[in-house]
PDB file of C-alpha atoms in Angstrom:
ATOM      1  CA  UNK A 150    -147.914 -56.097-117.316  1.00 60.00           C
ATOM      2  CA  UNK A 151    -145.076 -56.878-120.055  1.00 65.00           C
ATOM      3  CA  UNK A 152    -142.588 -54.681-118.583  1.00 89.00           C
ATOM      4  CA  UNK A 153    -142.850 -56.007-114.886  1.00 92.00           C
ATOM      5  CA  UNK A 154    -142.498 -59.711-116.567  1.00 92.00           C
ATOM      6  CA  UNK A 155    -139.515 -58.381-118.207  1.00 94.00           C
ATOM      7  CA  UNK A 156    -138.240 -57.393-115.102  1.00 95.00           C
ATOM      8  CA  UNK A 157    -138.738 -60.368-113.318  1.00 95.00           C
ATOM      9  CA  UNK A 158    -137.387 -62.411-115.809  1.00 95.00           C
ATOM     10  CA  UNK A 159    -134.364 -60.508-116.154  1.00 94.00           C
ATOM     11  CA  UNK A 160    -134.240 -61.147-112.037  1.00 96.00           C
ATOM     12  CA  UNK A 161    -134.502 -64.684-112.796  1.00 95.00           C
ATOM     13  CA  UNK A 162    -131.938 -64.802-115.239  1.00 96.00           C
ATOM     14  CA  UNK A 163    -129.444 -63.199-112.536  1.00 95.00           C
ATOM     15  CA  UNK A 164    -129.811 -65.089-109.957  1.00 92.00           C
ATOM     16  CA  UNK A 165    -130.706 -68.264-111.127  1.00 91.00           C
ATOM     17  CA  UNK A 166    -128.887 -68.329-114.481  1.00 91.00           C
ATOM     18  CA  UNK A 167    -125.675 -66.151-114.090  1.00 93.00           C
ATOM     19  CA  UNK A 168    -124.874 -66.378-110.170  1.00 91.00           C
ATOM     20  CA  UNK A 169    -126.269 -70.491-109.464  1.00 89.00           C
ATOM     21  CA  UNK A 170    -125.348 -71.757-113.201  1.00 90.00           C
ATOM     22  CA  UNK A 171    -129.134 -73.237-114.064  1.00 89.00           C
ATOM     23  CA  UNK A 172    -129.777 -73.781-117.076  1.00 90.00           C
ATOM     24  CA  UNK A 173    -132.358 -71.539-118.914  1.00 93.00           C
ATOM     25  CA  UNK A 174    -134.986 -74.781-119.354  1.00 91.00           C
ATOM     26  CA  UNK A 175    -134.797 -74.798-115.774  1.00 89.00           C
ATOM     27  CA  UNK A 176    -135.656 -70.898-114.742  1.00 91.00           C
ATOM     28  CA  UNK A 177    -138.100 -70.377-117.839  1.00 93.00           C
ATOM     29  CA  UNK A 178    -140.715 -72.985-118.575  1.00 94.00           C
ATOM     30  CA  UNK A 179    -144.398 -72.673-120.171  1.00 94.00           C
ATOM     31  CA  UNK A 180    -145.798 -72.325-116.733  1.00 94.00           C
ATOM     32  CA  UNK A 181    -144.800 -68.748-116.285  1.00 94.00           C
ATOM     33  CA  UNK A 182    -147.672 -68.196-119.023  1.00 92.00           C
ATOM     34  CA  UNK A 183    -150.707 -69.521-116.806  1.00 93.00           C
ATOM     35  CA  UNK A 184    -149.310 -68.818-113.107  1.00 95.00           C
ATOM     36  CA  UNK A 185    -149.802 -66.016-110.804  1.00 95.00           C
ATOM     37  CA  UNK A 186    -146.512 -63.647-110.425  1.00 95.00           C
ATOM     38  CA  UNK A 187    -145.992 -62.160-107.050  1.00 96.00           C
ATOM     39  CA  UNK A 188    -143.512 -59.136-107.185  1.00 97.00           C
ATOM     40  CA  UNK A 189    -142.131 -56.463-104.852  1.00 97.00           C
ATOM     41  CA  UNK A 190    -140.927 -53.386-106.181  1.00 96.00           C
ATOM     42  CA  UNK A 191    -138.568 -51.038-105.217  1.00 95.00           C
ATOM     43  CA  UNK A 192    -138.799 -47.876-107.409  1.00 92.00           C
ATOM     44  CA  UNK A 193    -140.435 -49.222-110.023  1.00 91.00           C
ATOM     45  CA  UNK A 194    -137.301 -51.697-109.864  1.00 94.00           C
ATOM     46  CA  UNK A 195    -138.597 -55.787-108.975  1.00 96.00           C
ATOM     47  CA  UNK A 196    -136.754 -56.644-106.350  1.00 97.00           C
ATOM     48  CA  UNK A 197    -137.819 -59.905-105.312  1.00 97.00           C
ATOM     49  CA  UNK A 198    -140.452 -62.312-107.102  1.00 96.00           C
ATOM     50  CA  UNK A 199    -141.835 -65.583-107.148  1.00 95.00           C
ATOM     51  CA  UNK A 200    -145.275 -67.385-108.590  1.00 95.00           C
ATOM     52  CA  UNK A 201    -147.512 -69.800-107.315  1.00 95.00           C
ATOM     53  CA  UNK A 202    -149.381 -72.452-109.309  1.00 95.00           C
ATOM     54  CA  UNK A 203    -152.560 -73.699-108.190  1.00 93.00           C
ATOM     55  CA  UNK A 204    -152.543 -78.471-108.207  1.00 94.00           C
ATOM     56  CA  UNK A 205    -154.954 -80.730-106.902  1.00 90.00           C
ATOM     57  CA  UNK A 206    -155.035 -79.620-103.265  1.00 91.00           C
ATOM     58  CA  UNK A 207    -152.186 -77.158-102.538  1.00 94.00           C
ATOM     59  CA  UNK A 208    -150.786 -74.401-104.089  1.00 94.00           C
ATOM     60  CA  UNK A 209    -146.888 -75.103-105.059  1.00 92.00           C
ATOM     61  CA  UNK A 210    -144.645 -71.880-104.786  1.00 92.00           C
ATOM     62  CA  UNK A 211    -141.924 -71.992-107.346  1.00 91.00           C
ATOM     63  CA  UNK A 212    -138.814 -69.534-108.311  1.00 92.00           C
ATOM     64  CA  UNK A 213    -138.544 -67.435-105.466  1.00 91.00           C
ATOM     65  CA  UNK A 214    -136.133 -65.355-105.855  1.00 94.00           C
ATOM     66  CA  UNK A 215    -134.514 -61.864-104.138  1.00 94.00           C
ATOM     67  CA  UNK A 216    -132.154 -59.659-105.767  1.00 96.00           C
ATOM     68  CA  UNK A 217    -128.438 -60.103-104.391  1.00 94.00           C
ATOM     69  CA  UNK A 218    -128.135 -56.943-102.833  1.00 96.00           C
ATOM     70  CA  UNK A 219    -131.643 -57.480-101.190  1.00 96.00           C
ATOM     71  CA  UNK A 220    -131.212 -60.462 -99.881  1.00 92.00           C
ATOM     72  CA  UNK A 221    -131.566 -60.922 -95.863  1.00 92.00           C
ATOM     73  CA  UNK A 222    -133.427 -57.978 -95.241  1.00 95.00           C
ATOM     74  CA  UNK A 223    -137.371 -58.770 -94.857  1.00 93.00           C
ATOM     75  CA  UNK A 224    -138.142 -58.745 -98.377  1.00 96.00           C
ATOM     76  CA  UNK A 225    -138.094 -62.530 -99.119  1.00 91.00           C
ATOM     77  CA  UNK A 226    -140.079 -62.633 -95.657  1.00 91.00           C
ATOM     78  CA  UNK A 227    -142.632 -60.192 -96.558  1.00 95.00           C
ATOM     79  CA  UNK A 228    -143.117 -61.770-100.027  1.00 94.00           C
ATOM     80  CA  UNK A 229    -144.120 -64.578 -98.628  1.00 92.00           C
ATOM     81  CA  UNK A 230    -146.221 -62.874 -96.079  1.00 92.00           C
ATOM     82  CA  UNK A 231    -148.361 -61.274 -99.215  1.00 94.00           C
ATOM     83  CA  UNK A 232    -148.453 -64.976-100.585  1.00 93.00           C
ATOM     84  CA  UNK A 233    -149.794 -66.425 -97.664  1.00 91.00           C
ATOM     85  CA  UNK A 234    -152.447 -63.457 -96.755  1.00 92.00           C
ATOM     86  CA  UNK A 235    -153.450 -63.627-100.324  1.00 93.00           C
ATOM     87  CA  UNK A 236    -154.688 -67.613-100.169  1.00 91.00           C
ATOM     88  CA  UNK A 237    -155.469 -68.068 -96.437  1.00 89.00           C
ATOM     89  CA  UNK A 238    -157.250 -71.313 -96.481  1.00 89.00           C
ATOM     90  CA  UNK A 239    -154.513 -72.951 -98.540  1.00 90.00           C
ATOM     91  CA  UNK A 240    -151.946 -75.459 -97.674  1.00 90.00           C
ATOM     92  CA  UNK A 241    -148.395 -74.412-100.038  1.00 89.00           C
ATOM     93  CA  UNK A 242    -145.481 -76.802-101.055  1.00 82.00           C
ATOM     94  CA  UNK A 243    -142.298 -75.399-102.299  1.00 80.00           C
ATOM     95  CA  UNK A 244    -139.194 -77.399-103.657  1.00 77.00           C
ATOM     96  CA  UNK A 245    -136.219 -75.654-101.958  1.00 72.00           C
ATOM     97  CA  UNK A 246    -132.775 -75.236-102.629  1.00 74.00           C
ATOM     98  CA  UNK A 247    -130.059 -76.411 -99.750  1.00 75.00           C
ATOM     99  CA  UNK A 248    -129.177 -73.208 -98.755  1.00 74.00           C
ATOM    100  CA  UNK A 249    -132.239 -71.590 -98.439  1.00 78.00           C
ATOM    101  CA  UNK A 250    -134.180 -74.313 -96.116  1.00 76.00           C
ATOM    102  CA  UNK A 251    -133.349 -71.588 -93.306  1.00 78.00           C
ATOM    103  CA  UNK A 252    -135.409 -69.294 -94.732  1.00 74.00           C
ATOM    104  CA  UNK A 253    -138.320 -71.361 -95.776  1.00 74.00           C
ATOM    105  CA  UNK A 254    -138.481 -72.931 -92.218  1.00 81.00           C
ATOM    106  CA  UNK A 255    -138.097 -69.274 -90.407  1.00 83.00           C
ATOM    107  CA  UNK A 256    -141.898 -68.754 -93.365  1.00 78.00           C
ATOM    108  CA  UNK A 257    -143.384 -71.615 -91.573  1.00 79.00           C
ATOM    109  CA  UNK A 258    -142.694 -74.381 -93.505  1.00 73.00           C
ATOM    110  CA  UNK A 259    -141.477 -77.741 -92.726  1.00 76.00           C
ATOM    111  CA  UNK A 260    -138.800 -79.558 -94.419  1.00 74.00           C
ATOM    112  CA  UNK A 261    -140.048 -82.996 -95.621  1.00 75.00           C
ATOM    113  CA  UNK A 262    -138.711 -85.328 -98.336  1.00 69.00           C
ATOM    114  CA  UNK A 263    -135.331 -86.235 -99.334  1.00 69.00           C
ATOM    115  CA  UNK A 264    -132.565 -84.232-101.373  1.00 59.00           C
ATOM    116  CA  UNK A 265    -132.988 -84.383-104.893  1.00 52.00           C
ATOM    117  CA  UNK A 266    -131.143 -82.626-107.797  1.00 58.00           C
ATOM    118  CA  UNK A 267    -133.572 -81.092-110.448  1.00 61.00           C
ATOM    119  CA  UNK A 268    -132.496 -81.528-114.210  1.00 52.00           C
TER     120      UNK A 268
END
């Protein structure tokens, strides 16, 4: 649905673009055209959103991302409960920022790899 993609992108744009200072080739890339979009919405508002790309043999979750004023309340956590009902057999990888390896690790998943900035 356009409007919900317009939504999430303008959720994108907010956190990613405005608050963290990416740059828009970062947050928006041709992916978003052939990926699946997992939303949660809060009066017909998205309030937290991420999509997940199918490679060889795992499924890579990419911009994850929860609305300030939503942010450590459940809603990242049940996102990613969704996500992980949705493809049970499936092994995910997600590339993490710094300050939310907390919250990835309380999901399940295991930190591995070394720090890397993303251009």
């Amino acid at each position: 649905n356009e409007s919900y993609w317009q939504k999430i992108e303008l959720l994108r744009k907010q956190i990613f673009i405005d608050q963290q200072q990416f740059s828009e080739k970062a947050v928006f890339d041709d992916y978003d055209n052939f990926v699946y979009h997992h939303f949660l919405l809060e009066n017909s508002d998205v309030i937290a959103a991420c999509r997940t790309r199918q490679l060889d043999n795992y499924i890579k979750v990419e911009r994850f991302v929860v609305r300030q004023d939503k942010q450590k309340q459940g809603f990242g956590a049940y996102l990613w409960k969704q996500i992980s009902n949705k493809y049970p057999n499936d092994s995910f990888t997600i590339y993490s920022q710094d300050h939310a390896v907390k919250f990835y690790e309380k999901c399940g998943f295991q930190k591995q790899g070394e720090i890397f900035i993303e251009q």
